[in-house]
Coordinates of C-alpha atoms and ligand atoms in Angstrom, one line a residue:
M737 CA -95.0 83.4 -26.6
V738 CA -92.1 84.8 -24.7
F739 CA -89.2 82.4 -24.0
N740 CA -88.8 81.7 -20.2
T741 CA -85.1 80.5 -19.8
K742 CA -85.4 79.8 -16.5
K743 CA -88.4 77.5 -16.5
F744 CA -86.9 75.9 -19.6
I745 CA -83.7 75.1 -18.0
E746 CA -85.5 73.9 -14.7
R747 CA -87.6 71.7 -16.8
E748 CA -84.9 70.1 -18.9
K749 CA -82.7 69.4 -15.6
E750 CA -85.7 67.8 -14.0
R751 CA -86.2 65.6 -17.1
L752 CA -82.4 64.6 -17.2
R753 CA -82.2 63.9 -13.5
K754 CA -85.4 61.5 -13.9
K755 CA -84.2 59.9 -17.1
V756 CA -80.7 59.5 -16.1
G757 CA -81.1 58.0 -12.5
K758 CA -78.4 56.4 -11.2
E759 CA -76.9 55.6 -14.8
K760 CA -73.8 57.2 -16.3
A761 CA -74.1 59.8 -19.4
I762 CA -71.9 61.0 -22.1
V763 CA -72.2 64.4 -23.9
A764 CA -70.1 64.9 -26.8
T765 CA -69.3 68.5 -27.6
S766 CA -68.0 70.4 -30.2
G767 CA -67.4 73.6 -28.7
G768 CA -70.4 75.1 -30.4
V769 CA -73.3 76.7 -28.3
D770 CA -75.6 73.8 -28.8
S771 CA -73.6 70.9 -27.3
T772 CA -71.7 72.9 -24.8
A773 CA -75.0 74.2 -23.5
C774 CA -75.9 70.5 -23.2
A775 CA -72.5 69.9 -21.5
M776 CA -73.4 72.4 -19.0
L777 CA -76.9 71.3 -18.3
A778 CA -75.8 67.8 -17.9
H779 CA -72.8 68.9 -15.6
Q780 CA -74.9 70.7 -13.4
V781 CA -77.5 68.1 -13.0
L782 CA -75.2 65.0 -13.1
G783 CA -71.8 66.0 -11.7
N784 CA -69.4 63.0 -11.9
K785 CA -72.2 61.0 -13.7
V786 CA -71.5 62.6 -16.9
K787 CA -68.3 62.5 -18.9
V788 CA -68.0 65.4 -21.4
V789 CA -65.8 64.6 -24.6
F790 CA -64.7 66.1 -27.6
I791 CA -64.0 64.0 -30.7
D792 CA -61.2 65.6 -32.6
D793 CA -62.3 64.3 -36.1
G794 CA -59.8 66.5 -37.8
L795 CA -62.5 68.8 -39.4
M796 CA -62.5 71.4 -36.7
R797 CA -61.1 74.8 -36.9
Q798 CA -57.7 75.8 -35.5
D799 CA -56.8 74.9 -32.1
E800 CA -60.8 74.0 -31.2
G801 CA -59.8 71.2 -28.7
K802 CA -57.6 73.0 -26.9
S803 CA -59.7 76.3 -26.5
V804 CA -62.8 74.4 -25.6
K805 CA -60.9 72.5 -23.2
A806 CA -59.6 75.6 -21.6
L807 CA -63.3 77.3 -21.5
L808 CA -64.6 74.1 -20.0
K809 CA -62.0 73.8 -17.2
K810 CA -63.2 77.2 -15.8
K811 CA -66.5 75.8 -15.4
G812 CA -65.2 72.6 -13.6
I813 CA -65.6 70.4 -16.6
N814 CA -63.0 68.0 -17.4
L815 CA -63.1 67.7 -21.1
L816 CA -61.9 64.6 -22.5
I817 CA -60.1 64.7 -26.2
L818 CA -60.4 61.8 -28.1
N819 CA -57.9 62.2 -31.0
K820 CA -59.7 60.2 -34.1
Q821 CA -58.4 62.4 -37.0
K822 CA -57.3 59.1 -38.7
Q823 CA -60.2 57.1 -38.5
F824 CA -62.3 60.0 -39.9
F825 CA -59.9 61.0 -42.8
S826 CA -59.6 57.3 -43.9
A827 CA -63.6 56.8 -43.8
L828 CA -63.9 59.7 -45.9
K829 CA -61.3 58.8 -48.4
G830 CA -62.5 58.7 -52.3
L831 CA -65.9 60.1 -51.4
T832 CA -67.3 62.9 -53.2
D833 CA -70.9 62.9 -53.2
P834 CA -72.4 65.4 -50.3
E835 CA -74.9 62.8 -48.5
E836 CA -72.2 59.8 -49.0
K837 CA -69.8 62.4 -47.1
R838 CA -72.2 62.9 -44.4
K839 CA -73.1 59.3 -43.9
A840 CA -69.6 58.3 -43.6
F841 CA -68.9 61.0 -41.0
R842 CA -72.3 59.8 -39.0
D843 CA -71.2 56.3 -39.0
I844 CA -67.6 56.9 -37.8
F845 CA -68.7 59.3 -35.2
Y846 CA -71.3 56.9 -33.6
K847 CA -68.8 54.4 -34.0
V848 CA -66.4 56.4 -31.9
L849 CA -68.8 57.5 -29.4
G850 CA -70.3 54.2 -28.9
K851 CA -66.9 52.8 -28.0
A852 CA -66.3 55.8 -25.6
I853 CA -69.7 54.9 -24.4
K854 CA -68.9 51.5 -23.6
D855 CA -65.6 52.4 -22.3
Y856 CA -67.2 54.7 -19.6
K857 CA -70.2 52.3 -19.1
A858 CA -72.4 54.9 -20.1
R859 CA -76.2 54.3 -20.9
F860 CA -77.1 57.6 -22.5
L861 CA -75.6 60.0 -25.0
I862 CA -76.9 63.7 -24.4
Q863 CA -76.9 65.6 -28.0
G864 CA -77.5 69.3 -28.9
T865 CA -80.1 68.8 -31.6
I866 CA -82.0 71.7 -32.0
A867 CA -85.3 72.4 -33.4
A868 CA -84.2 73.7 -36.8
D869 CA -82.2 70.4 -37.3
I870 CA -85.3 68.4 -36.8
L871 CA -87.4 71.0 -38.8
E872 CA -85.3 70.8 -41.9
T873 CA -84.5 67.1 -41.7
K874 CA -88.5 66.3 -41.8
K875 CA -88.4 68.8 -45.0
K876 CA -85.7 66.7 -46.5
I877 CA -83.4 69.6 -46.9
K878 CA -80.6 67.4 -45.7
T879 CA -79.7 64.8 -43.4
Q880 CA -78.6 66.2 -40.5
H881 CA -75.9 63.9 -38.7
N882 CA -77.4 64.4 -35.1
V883 CA -81.0 63.5 -35.6
L884 CA -81.2 59.8 -35.3
S885 CA -84.7 59.4 -34.8
Q886 CA -85.9 61.3 -37.7
I887 CA -84.0 59.4 -40.0
K888 CA -84.6 56.2 -38.9
I889 CA -81.1 55.1 -37.5
N890 CA -81.6 52.8 -34.4
P891 CA -79.2 54.1 -31.6
A892 CA -79.6 50.4 -30.0
R893 CA -77.4 49.5 -33.1
Y894 CA -74.9 51.8 -31.6
G895 CA -75.6 50.6 -28.1
L896 CA -77.1 53.9 -27.1
E897 CA -80.1 56.2 -25.6
I898 CA -80.2 59.4 -26.8
I899 CA -81.5 62.6 -24.9
E900 CA -81.9 65.9 -26.7
P901 CA -82.7 68.4 -24.1
L902 CA -82.7 71.4 -26.8
K903 CA -84.8 69.8 -29.2
T904 CA -87.8 72.2 -28.8
I905 CA -85.9 75.4 -29.2
Y906 CA -84.4 77.4 -31.6
K907 CA -80.7 79.2 -31.7
P908 CA -82.0 82.2 -30.2
Q909 CA -83.5 80.8 -27.3
V910 CA -80.2 78.3 -26.8
R911 CA -77.9 81.4 -26.6
L912 CA -80.2 82.6 -23.7
A913 CA -80.1 79.1 -22.1
A914 CA -76.3 78.9 -22.5
K915 CA -75.8 82.3 -20.7
A916 CA -78.0 81.3 -18.1
L917 CA -76.2 78.3 -17.4
G918 CA -73.2 80.4 -16.9
L919 CA -71.4 79.8 -20.0
P920 CA -68.9 82.7 -21.2
S921 CA -70.1 85.2 -24.3
Q922 CA -67.3 83.3 -26.4
I923 CA -69.7 80.3 -26.2
Y924 CA -73.1 81.8 -26.3
K925 CA -72.7 84.3 -28.9
R926 CA -70.5 81.9 -31.0
M927 CA -71.3 81.6 -34.7
P928 CA -73.2 78.0 -35.3
F929 CA -70.7 75.6 -36.8
P930 CA -72.1 72.3 -38.2
G931 CA -71.6 69.0 -36.7
P932 CA -69.6 67.6 -39.4
G933 CA -67.4 70.7 -39.3
L934 CA -65.2 71.5 -42.2
L935 CA -66.6 68.6 -44.1
C936 CA -69.7 71.0 -45.0
R937 CA -67.1 73.5 -46.6
V938 CA -64.7 71.1 -48.8
V939 CA -66.4 70.3 -51.9
D940 CA -65.5 67.0 -53.1
E941 CA -63.0 64.8 -51.6
V942 CA -62.2 65.9 -47.9
T943 CA -58.3 65.1 -47.3
P944 CA -56.3 66.5 -44.9
V945 CA -54.4 68.8 -47.4
R946 CA -57.9 70.2 -48.6
V947 CA -59.1 70.7 -44.9
K948 CA -56.0 72.4 -44.0
I949 CA -56.6 74.9 -46.7
V950 CA -59.9 75.5 -45.6
R951 CA -59.0 75.7 -42.0
E952 CA -56.4 78.3 -42.9
A953 CA -58.9 80.5 -45.1
T954 CA -61.6 80.2 -42.4
Q955 CA -59.2 81.7 -39.7
I956 CA -58.3 84.7 -41.9
V957 CA -62.2 85.2 -43.3
E958 CA -63.4 85.1 -39.4
K959 CA -60.7 87.5 -38.2
Y960 CA -61.8 90.1 -40.7
L961 CA -65.4 89.6 -40.2
K962 CA -65.6 89.5 -36.5
A963 CA -66.2 93.3 -36.2
L964 CA -69.5 92.7 -38.5
K965 CA -70.7 90.1 -36.0
P966 CA -72.4 88.3 -39.0
F967 CA -74.7 85.3 -38.0
Q968 CA -72.1 82.9 -39.8
A969 CA -69.0 83.4 -41.6
F970 CA -66.8 81.1 -43.3
A971 CA -64.5 79.8 -46.2
V972 CA -65.5 77.2 -48.8
L973 CA -63.0 75.2 -50.8
L974 CA -64.5 74.5 -54.0
N975 CA -63.7 71.5 -56.5
D976 CA -62.9 73.5 -59.5
K977 CA -59.7 75.0 -60.5
A978 CA -58.7 78.2 -61.8
T979 CA -55.8 79.4 -63.5
G980 CA -53.5 82.1 -61.8
L981 CA -50.5 83.3 -60.9
S982 CA -48.6 82.3 -57.8
K983 CA -45.1 83.5 -57.0
G984 CA -44.5 84.6 -60.4
K985 CA -45.7 81.3 -62.3
R986 CA -48.9 80.2 -63.6
L987 CA -50.7 77.8 -61.4
F988 CA -53.9 75.8 -62.3
G989 CA -54.8 76.5 -58.3
N990 CA -57.8 76.4 -56.0
I991 CA -60.9 78.7 -55.6
I992 CA -62.0 79.9 -52.3
V993 CA -65.5 81.2 -51.6
I994 CA -66.0 83.5 -48.6
R995 CA -69.6 82.7 -47.4
S996 CA -71.1 85.4 -44.7
V997 CA -74.9 85.7 -43.8
E998 CA -77.4 87.2 -41.6
S999 CA -80.2 85.0 -40.1
E1000 CA -82.2 84.5 -36.9
D1001 CA -82.8 80.9 -37.1
A1002 CA -80.6 79.6 -40.1
L1003 CA -83.8 78.6 -41.6
K1004 CA -83.5 81.7 -44.1
A1005 CA -80.6 83.7 -44.7
K1006 CA -79.3 86.6 -46.8
P1007 CA -75.5 87.5 -47.5
T1008 CA -73.8 90.1 -45.3
E1009 CA -73.3 93.7 -47.0
I1010 CA -69.6 93.5 -46.4
P1011 CA -67.8 96.7 -47.5
Y1012 CA -65.6 96.3 -50.5
S1013 CA -62.6 97.1 -48.6
V1014 CA -62.9 94.4 -46.2
L1015 CA -63.4 91.9 -48.8
N1016 CA -60.2 93.0 -50.4
K1017 CA -58.3 92.8 -47.4
I1018 CA -59.6 89.2 -47.1
Q1019 CA -58.5 88.6 -50.7
K1020 CA -54.8 89.7 -50.4
E1021 CA -54.5 87.9 -46.9
L1022 CA -55.8 84.6 -48.5
T1023 CA -53.7 84.7 -51.5
K1024 CA -50.7 85.9 -49.7
T1025 CA -50.7 83.1 -47.2
I1026 CA -52.3 80.1 -49.2
P1027 CA -50.3 80.1 -52.1
S1028 CA -52.2 77.4 -53.5
V1029 CA -55.3 79.7 -54.0
V1030 CA -55.5 81.9 -57.0
K1031 CA -59.0 83.0 -57.0
V1032 CA -61.3 84.3 -54.1
L1033 CA -65.1 84.7 -54.6
Y1034 CA -67.9 86.4 -52.6
D1035 CA -71.2 84.5 -52.5
L1036 CA -74.2 86.6 -53.0
T1037 CA -76.9 84.1 -52.7
P1038 CA -79.7 83.9 -49.9
K1039 CA -81.2 81.1 -48.6
P1040 CA -83.7 80.2 -50.2
P1041 CA -82.7 79.2 -53.0
S1042 CA -79.1 78.3 -51.4
T1043 CA -78.3 76.6 -48.3
I1044 CA -75.8 78.3 -45.9
E1045 CA -73.1 75.4 -46.4
Y1046 CA -72.2 74.0 -49.4
I1047 CA -72.5 70.2 -48.7
Ligands
LIG1774 P1 -77.8 74.9 -44.4 O1 -76.4 74.7 -45.0 O2 -78.8 73.7 -44.2 O3 -77.7 75.1 -42.8 O4 -78.6 76.1 -44.6 C1 -78.3 75.4 -41.9 C2 -77.9 75.4 -40.4 O5 -77.3 74.6 -39.8 C3 -75.8 74.4 -39.6 N1 -76.0 73.0 -40.4 C4 -75.5 71.7 -39.5 N2 -75.4 71.6 -38.3 N3 -75.2 69.4 -38.4 C5 -75.3 70.5 -37.8 O6 -75.0 70.2 -36.5 C6 -75.1 69.3 -39.7 O7 -75.0 68.2 -40.3 C7 -75.3 70.6 -40.3 N4 -75.4 70.9 -41.7 C8 -75.9 72.4 -41.7 C9 -75.0 75.4 -40.6 O8 -74.0 75.3 -40.3 C10 -76.1 76.2 -40.3 O9 -76.2 77.1 -39.4

């Protein structure tokens, strides 16, 4: 069936209008296409009855908050940035198991949001959950942090009621909706970025130092792969170490994986066929600008059997 973007938007706007009524709502955006489309939809329906917040969890890409704020400002949305980096890092301290890390992230995320909701006296939280998130959670591939009802978390425990306007559509339709809502191409063409952010790309413990490494590496990988327009491309920091040479000395240093995949909806994916010369440029810049990195690998695994992220 052909997706009718206009009809979809009208239907969801009407639902949102009815559901929220005279109450107030909050949208937490990460700057990704899903949550920003939600913010735009809510802003157009609810005006100043909705507050758009960006939780700075310390796990975002370089200057994410600032650039999202600037983009949304042009659309008349006043983004409130909540700096909660310390809280997230202390909740993640010592955790190495992927699902424990996700759970800790989810708990602190909802605690912070719950407080923002109380402060703003809002009753509703509008979330950018999409159909693929729900499908994968049901299949028990992983617990997505943003699919509360599917994983039997009672939102009331956090003092919220959740609205998920995009839960019936997949990424390509979300992009169409985001464009139709008037968002710029920097947003609607944007690569998917997971809710728990760089946590998904740091294997083992998530510390400010390790996140800084992966953030710098991500910037480099994105810079060189931008022209290839991959579905998703990023860097991963492994928990293994390897011996290498840094500034002329032996160093038992870090290993970075370059991950880049082509996909329609993230349910299946295959690795991008990156020219060797591009891989080599990435390798050179990674080892030059991040001295603790002594090995750079390219991940050749499709999904399945692999997943796109590492956690
Ligand atoms: P995987 O790694 O499961 O990822 O193949 C499939 C797609 O989902 C994104 N992803 C997430 N998105 N919260 C999100 O909002 C999460 O916890 C999460 N985990 C993975 C991933 O980036 C890819 O696009």
